[in-house]
mmCIF file of C-alpha atoms in Angstrom:
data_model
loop_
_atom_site.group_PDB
_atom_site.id
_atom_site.type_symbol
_atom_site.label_atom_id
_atom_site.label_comp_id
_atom_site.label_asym_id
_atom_site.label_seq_id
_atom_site.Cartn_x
_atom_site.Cartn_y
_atom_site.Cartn_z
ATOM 1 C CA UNK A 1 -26.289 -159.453 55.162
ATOM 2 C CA UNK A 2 -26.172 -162.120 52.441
ATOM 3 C CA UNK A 3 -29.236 -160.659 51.077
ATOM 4 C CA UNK A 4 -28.355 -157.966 50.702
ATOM 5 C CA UNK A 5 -24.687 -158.330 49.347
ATOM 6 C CA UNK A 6 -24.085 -159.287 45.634
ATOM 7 C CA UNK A 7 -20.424 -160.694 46.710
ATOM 8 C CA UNK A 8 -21.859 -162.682 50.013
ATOM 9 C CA UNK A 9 -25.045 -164.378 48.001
ATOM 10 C CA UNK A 10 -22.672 -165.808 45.948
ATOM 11 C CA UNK A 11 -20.156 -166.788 48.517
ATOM 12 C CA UNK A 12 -22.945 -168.345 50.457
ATOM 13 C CA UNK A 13 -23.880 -170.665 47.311
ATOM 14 C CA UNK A 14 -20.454 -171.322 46.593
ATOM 15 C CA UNK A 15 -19.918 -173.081 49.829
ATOM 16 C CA UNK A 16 -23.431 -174.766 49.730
ATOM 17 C CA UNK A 17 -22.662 -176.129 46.349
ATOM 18 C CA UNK A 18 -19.460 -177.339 47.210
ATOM 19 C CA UNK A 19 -20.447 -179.242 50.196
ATOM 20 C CA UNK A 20 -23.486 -180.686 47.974
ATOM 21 C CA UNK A 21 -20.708 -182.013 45.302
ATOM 22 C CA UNK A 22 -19.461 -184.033 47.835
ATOM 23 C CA UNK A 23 -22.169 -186.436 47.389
ATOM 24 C CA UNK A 24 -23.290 -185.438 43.900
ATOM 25 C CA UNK A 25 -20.677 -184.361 41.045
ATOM 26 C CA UNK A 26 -23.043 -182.123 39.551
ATOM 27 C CA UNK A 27 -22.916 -179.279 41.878
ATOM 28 C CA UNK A 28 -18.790 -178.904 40.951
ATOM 29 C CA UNK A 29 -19.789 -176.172 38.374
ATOM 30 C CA UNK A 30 -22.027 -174.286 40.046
ATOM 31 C CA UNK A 31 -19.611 -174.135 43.150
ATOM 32 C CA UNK A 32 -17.300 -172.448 40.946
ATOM 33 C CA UNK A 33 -19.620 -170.027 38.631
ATOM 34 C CA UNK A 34 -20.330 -168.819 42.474
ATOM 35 C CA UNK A 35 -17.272 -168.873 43.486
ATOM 36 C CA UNK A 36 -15.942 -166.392 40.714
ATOM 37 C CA UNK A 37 -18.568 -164.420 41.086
ATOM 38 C CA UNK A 38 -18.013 -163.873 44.694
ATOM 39 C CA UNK A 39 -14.038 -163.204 43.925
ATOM 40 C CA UNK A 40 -14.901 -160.936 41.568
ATOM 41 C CA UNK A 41 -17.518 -158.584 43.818
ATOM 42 C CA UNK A 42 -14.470 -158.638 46.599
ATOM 43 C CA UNK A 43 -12.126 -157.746 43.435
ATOM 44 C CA UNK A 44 -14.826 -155.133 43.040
ATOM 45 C CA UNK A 45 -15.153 -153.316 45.921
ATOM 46 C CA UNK A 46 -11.369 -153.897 46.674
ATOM 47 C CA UNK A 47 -10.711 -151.043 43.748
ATOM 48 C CA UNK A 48 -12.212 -148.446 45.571
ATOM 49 C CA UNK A 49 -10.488 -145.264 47.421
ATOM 50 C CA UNK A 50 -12.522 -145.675 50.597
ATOM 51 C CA UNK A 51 -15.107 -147.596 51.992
ATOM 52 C CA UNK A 52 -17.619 -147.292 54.991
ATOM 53 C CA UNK A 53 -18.077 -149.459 57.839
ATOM 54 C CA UNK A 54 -21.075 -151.356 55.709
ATOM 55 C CA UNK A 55 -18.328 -152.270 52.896
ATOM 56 C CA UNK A 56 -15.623 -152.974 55.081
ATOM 57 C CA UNK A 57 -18.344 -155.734 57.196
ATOM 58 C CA UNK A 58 -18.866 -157.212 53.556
ATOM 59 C CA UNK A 59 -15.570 -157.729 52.434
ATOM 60 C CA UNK A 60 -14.124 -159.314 56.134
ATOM 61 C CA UNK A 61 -16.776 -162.203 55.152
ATOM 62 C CA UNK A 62 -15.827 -162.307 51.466
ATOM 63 C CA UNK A 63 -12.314 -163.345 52.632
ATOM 64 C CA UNK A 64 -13.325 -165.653 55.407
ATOM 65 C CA UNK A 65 -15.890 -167.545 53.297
ATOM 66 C CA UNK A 66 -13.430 -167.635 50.363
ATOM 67 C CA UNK A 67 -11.167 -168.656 52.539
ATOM 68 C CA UNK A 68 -13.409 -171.579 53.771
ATOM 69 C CA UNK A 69 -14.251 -172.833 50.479
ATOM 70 C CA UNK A 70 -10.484 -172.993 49.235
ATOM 71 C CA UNK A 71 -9.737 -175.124 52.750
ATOM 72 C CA UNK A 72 -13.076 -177.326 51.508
ATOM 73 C CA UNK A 73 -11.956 -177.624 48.157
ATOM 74 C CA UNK A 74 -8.829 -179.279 49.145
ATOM 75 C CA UNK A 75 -10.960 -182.115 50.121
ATOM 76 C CA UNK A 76 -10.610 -184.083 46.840
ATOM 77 C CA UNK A 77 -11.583 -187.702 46.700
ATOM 78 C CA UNK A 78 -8.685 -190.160 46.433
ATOM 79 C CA UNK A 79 -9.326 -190.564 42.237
ATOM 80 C CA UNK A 80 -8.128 -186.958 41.621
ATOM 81 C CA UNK A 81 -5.053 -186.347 40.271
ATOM 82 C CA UNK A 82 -2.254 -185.901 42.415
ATOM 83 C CA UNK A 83 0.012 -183.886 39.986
ATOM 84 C CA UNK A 84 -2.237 -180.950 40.758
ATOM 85 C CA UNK A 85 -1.270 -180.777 44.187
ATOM 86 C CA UNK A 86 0.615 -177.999 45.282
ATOM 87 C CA UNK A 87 2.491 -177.771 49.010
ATOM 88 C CA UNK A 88 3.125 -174.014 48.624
ATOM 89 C CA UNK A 89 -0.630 -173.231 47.731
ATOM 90 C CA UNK A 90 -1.530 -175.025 51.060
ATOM 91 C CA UNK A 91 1.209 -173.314 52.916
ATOM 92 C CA UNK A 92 0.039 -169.887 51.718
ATOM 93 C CA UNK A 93 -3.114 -170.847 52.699
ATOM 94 C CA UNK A 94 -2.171 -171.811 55.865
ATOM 95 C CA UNK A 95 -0.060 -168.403 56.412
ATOM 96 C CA UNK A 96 -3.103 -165.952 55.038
ATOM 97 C CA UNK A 97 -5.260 -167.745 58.113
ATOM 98 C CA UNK A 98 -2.692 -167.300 60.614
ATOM 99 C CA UNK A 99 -2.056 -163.853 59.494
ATOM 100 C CA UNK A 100 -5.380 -162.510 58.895
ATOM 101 C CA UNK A 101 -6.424 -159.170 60.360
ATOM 102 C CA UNK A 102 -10.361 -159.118 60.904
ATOM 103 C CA UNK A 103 -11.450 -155.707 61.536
ATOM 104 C CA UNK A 104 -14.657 -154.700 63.020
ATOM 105 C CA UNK A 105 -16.269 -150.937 62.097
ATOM 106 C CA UNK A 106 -14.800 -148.333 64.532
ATOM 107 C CA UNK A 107 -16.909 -147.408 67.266
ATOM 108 C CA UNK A 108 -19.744 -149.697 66.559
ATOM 109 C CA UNK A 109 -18.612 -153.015 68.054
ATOM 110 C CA UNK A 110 -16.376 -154.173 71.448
ATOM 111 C CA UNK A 111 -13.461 -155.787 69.904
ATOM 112 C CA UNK A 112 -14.386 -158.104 73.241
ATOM 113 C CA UNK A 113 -17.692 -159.236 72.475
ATOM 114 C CA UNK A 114 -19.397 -161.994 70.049
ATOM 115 C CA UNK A 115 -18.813 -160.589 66.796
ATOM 116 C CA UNK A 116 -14.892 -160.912 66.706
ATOM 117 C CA UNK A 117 -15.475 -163.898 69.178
ATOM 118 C CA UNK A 118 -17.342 -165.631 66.595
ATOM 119 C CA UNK A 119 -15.058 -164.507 63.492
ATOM 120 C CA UNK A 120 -11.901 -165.922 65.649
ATOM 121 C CA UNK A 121 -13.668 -169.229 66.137
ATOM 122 C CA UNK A 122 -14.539 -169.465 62.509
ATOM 123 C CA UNK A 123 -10.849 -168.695 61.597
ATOM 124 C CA UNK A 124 -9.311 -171.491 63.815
ATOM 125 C CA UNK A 125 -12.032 -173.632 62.585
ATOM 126 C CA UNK A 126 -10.571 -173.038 59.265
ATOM 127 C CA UNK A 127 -7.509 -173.628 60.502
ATOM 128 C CA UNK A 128 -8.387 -176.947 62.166
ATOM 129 C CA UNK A 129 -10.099 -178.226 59.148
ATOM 130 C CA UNK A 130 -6.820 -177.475 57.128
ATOM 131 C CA UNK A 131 -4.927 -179.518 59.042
ATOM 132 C CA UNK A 132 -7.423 -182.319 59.249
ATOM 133 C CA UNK A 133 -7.528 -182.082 55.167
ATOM 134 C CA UNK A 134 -3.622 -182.528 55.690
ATOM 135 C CA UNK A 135 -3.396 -185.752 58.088
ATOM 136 C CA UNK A 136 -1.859 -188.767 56.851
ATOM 137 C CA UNK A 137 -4.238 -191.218 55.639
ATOM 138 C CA UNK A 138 -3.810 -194.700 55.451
ATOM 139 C CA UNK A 139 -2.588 -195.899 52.061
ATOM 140 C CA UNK A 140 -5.634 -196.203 50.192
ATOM 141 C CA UNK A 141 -6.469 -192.409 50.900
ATOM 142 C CA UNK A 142 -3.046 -191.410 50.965
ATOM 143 C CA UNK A 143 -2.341 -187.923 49.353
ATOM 144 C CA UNK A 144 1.511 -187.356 48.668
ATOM 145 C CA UNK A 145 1.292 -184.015 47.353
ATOM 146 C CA UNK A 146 -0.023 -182.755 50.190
ATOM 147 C CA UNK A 147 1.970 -181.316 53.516
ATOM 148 C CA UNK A 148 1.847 -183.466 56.667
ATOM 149 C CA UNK A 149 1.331 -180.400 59.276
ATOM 150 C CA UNK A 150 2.536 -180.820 63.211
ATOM 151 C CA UNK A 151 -0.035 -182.711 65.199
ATOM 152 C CA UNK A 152 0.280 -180.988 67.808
ATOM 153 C CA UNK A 153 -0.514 -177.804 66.576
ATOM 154 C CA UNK A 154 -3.819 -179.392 65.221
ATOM 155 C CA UNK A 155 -4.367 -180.152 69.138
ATOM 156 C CA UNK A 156 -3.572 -176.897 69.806
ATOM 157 C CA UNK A 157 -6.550 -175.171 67.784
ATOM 158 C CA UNK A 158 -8.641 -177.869 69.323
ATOM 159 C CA UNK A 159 -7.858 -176.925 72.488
ATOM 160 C CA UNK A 160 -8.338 -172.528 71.553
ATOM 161 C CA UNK A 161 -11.415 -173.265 70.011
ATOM 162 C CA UNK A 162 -13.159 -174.802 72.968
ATOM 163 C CA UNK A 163 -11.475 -172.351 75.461
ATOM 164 C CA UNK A 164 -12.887 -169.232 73.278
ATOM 165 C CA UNK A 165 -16.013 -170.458 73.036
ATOM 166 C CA UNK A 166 -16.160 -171.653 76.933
ATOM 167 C CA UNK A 167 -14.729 -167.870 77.775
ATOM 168 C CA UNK A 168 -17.461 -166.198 75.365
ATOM 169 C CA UNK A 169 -20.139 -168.130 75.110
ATOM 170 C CA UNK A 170 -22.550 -165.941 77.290
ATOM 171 C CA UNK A 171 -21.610 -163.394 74.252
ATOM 172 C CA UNK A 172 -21.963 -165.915 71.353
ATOM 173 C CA UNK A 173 -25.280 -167.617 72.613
ATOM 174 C CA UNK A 174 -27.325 -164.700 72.602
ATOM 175 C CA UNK A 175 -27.305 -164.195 69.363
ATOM 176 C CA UNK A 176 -28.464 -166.287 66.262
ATOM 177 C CA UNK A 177 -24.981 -166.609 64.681
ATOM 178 C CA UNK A 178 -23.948 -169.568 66.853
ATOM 179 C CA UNK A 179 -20.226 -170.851 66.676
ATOM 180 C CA UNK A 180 -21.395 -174.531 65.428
ATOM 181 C CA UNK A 181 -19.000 -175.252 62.816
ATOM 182 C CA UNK A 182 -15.606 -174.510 64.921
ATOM 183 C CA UNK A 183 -17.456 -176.596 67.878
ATOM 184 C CA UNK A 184 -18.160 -179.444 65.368
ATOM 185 C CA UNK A 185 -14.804 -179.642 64.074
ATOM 186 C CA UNK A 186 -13.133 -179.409 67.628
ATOM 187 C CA UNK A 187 -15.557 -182.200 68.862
ATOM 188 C CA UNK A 188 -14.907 -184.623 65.980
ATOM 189 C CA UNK A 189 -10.538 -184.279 66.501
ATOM 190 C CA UNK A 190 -10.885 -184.018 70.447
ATOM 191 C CA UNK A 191 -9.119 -186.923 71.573
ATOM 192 C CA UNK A 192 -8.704 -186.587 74.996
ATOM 193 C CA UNK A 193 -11.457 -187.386 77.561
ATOM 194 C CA UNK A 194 -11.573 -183.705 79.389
ATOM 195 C CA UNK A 195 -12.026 -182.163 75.934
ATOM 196 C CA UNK A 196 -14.491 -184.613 75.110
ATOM 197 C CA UNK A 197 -16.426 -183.642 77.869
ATOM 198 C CA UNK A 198 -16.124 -180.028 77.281
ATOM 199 C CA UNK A 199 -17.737 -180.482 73.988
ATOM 200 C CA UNK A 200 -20.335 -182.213 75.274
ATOM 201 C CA UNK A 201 -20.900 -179.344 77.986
ATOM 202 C CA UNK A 202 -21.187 -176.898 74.864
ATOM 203 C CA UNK A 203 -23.426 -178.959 72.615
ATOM 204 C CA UNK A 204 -26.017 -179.173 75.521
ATOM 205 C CA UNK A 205 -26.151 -175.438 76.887
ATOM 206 C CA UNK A 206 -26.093 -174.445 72.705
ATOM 207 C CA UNK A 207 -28.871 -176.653 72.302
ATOM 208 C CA UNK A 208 -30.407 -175.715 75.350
ATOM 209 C CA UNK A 209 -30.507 -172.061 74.560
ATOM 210 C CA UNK A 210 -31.394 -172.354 71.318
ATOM 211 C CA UNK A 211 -32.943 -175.300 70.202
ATOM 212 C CA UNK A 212 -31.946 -175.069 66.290
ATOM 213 C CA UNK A 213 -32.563 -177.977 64.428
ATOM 214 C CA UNK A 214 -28.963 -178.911 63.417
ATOM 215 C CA UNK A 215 -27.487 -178.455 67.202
ATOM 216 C CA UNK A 216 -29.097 -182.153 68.128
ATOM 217 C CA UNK A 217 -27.868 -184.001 64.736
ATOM 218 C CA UNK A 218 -24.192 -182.368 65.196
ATOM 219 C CA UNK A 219 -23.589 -183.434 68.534
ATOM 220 C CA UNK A 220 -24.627 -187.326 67.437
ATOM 221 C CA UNK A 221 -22.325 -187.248 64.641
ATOM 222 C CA UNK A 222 -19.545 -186.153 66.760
ATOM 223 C CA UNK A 223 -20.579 -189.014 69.695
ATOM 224 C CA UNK A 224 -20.704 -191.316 66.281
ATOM 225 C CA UNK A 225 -16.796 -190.494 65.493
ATOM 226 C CA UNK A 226 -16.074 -191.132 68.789
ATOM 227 C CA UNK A 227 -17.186 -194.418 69.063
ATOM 228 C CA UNK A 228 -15.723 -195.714 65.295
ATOM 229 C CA UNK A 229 -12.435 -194.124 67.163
ATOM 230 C CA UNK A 230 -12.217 -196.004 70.083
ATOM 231 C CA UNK A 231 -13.232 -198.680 68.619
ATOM 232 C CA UNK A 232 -10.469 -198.747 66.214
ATOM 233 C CA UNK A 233 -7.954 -198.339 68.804
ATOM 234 C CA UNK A 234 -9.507 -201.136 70.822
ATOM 235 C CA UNK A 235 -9.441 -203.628 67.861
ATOM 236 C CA UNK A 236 -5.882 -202.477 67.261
ATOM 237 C CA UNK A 237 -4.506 -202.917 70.618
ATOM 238 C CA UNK A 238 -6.697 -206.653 70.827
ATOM 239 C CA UNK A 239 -4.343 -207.061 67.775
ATOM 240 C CA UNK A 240 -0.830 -206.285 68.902
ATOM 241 C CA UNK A 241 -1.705 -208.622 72.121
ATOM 242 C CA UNK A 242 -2.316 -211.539 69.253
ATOM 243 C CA UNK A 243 -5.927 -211.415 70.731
ATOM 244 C CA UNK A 244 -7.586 -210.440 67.254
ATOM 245 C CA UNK A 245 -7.454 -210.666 63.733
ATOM 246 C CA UNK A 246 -6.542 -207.445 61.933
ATOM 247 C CA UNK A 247 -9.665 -205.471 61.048
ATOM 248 C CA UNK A 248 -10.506 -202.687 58.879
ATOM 249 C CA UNK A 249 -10.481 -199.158 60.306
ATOM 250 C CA UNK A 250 -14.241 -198.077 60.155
ATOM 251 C CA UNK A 251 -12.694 -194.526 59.575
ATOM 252 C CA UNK A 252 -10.440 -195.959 56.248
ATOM 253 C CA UNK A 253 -11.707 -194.925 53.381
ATOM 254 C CA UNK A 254 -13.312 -191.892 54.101
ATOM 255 C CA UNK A 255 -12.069 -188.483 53.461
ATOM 256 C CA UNK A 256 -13.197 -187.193 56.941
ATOM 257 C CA UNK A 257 -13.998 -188.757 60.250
ATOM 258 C CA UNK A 258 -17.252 -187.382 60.270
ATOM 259 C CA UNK A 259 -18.291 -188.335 56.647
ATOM 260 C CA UNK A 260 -18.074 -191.931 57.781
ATOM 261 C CA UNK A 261 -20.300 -191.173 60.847
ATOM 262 C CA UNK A 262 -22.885 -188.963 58.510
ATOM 263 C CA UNK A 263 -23.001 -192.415 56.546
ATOM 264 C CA UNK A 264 -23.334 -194.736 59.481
ATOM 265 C CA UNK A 265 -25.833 -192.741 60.889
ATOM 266 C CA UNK A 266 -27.844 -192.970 57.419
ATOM 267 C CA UNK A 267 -26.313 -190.410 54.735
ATOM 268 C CA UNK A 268 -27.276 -187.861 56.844
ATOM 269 C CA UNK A 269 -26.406 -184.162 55.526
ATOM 270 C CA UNK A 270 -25.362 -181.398 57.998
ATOM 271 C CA UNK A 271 -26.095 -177.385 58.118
ATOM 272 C CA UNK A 272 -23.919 -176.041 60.236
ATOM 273 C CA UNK A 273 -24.469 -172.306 59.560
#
């Protein structure tokens, strides 16, 4: 469809560009120039009477991919300024995802089956990744204009995203549009051992169906956070039992978990569309 949308090109590019300017500054503008361009095709076709099923498909993934790139682009780096933070931008954020109605075309699609399976992932993804934008950080990474959200709600959308995908994943696997970037994101905050092991389940029978060239690389990174977070909580309890020195958290420093891994691993860069 993004071929043959104006608004969802653009969208597309927007996100791609603003995951590139992670690494490299010079992809901020073009992230934006896409970015408005995209806002202003949903703008656009949001000033029409009516619209058909075709421009009602287009606009339900204007708003989730705008959506995703505002969550990303709360992901500054620890030199921006923290005067532009603003807690009721990131709690309207957080409402418009929890509110959101997706609608699929009448008549043409079970409400039941992968395509609102797949759209529901993506939006607790979104969710999940606003919260993980939100967690405290140690003091080096700290960022006091933003919200500290309930933990256990972030466990929570861990928790729905792997039991969605583990109820319809004989719908979601048999088509190309696989749910990689919720499971991702649930993998890298699971923290208990069953979920842990559910992810792992997932990763195996998507990469076993499939075979896409990201599904392998994913699943390491994720097995990579793991490890930097158990080993930070062994090093910390060796340390309250006077056994150890105090060491740096691997995971300090970065602005995700799974940046630090992508680094360890050797800079690797992730498509997980």
């Amino acid at each position: 469809m993004a071929l043959e949308s104006e608004g969802l090109y653009h969208a597309t590019l927007a996100i791609a560009a603003n995951t590139l300017q992670l690494s490299d500054s010079r992809y901020r503008l073009p992230a934006l120039e896409h970015h408005h361009r995209a806002l202003s095709h949903l703008r656009e076709l949001l000033s029409h009477d009516t619209w058909g099923e075709k421009e009602l498909d287009e606009m339900l993934g204007l708003v989730l991919m705008l959506c995703w790139f505002d969550v990303t682009e709360l992901a500054w780096s620890k030199e921006d300024d923290q005067n532009d933070i603003h807690p009721s931008a990131v709690y309207r954020l957080k409402r418009n995802l929890e509110d959101i109605q997706q609608r699929l075309p009448n008549g043409q699609i079970d409400p039941t089956t992968e395509c609102a399976a797949i759209a529901e992932a993506n939006r607790l993804g979104a969710l999940l990744l606003l919260h993980e934008t939100c967690s405290p950080k140690a003091a080096s990474t700290s960022r006091s204009g933003l919200p500290a959200f309930d933990t256990e709600e972030k466990s929570r959308f861990v928790g729905q995203i792997l039991n969605l995908i583990l109820e319809k994943k004989a719908n979601m696997m048999r088509t190309a549009v696989l749910p990689l970037w919720p499971l991702f994101l649930a993998g890298c905050c699971a923290r208990e051992d069953e979920e842990r092991v559910t992810v792992l389940r997932l990763f195996e029978e998507l990469n076993g169906i499939r075979r896409f060239g990201n599904i392998a690389p994913a699943k390491e990174v994720v097995e990579m956070v793991w490890r930097q977070r158990d080993l930070a909580a062994e090093d910390e309890g060796k340390r309250q039992r006077g056994e150890a020195q105090p060491k740096k958290d691997p995971l300090q420093g970065a602005r995700f978990a799974w940046e630090h891994a992508m680094v360890m691993l050797g800079d690797w860069k992730l498509s997980l569309t």
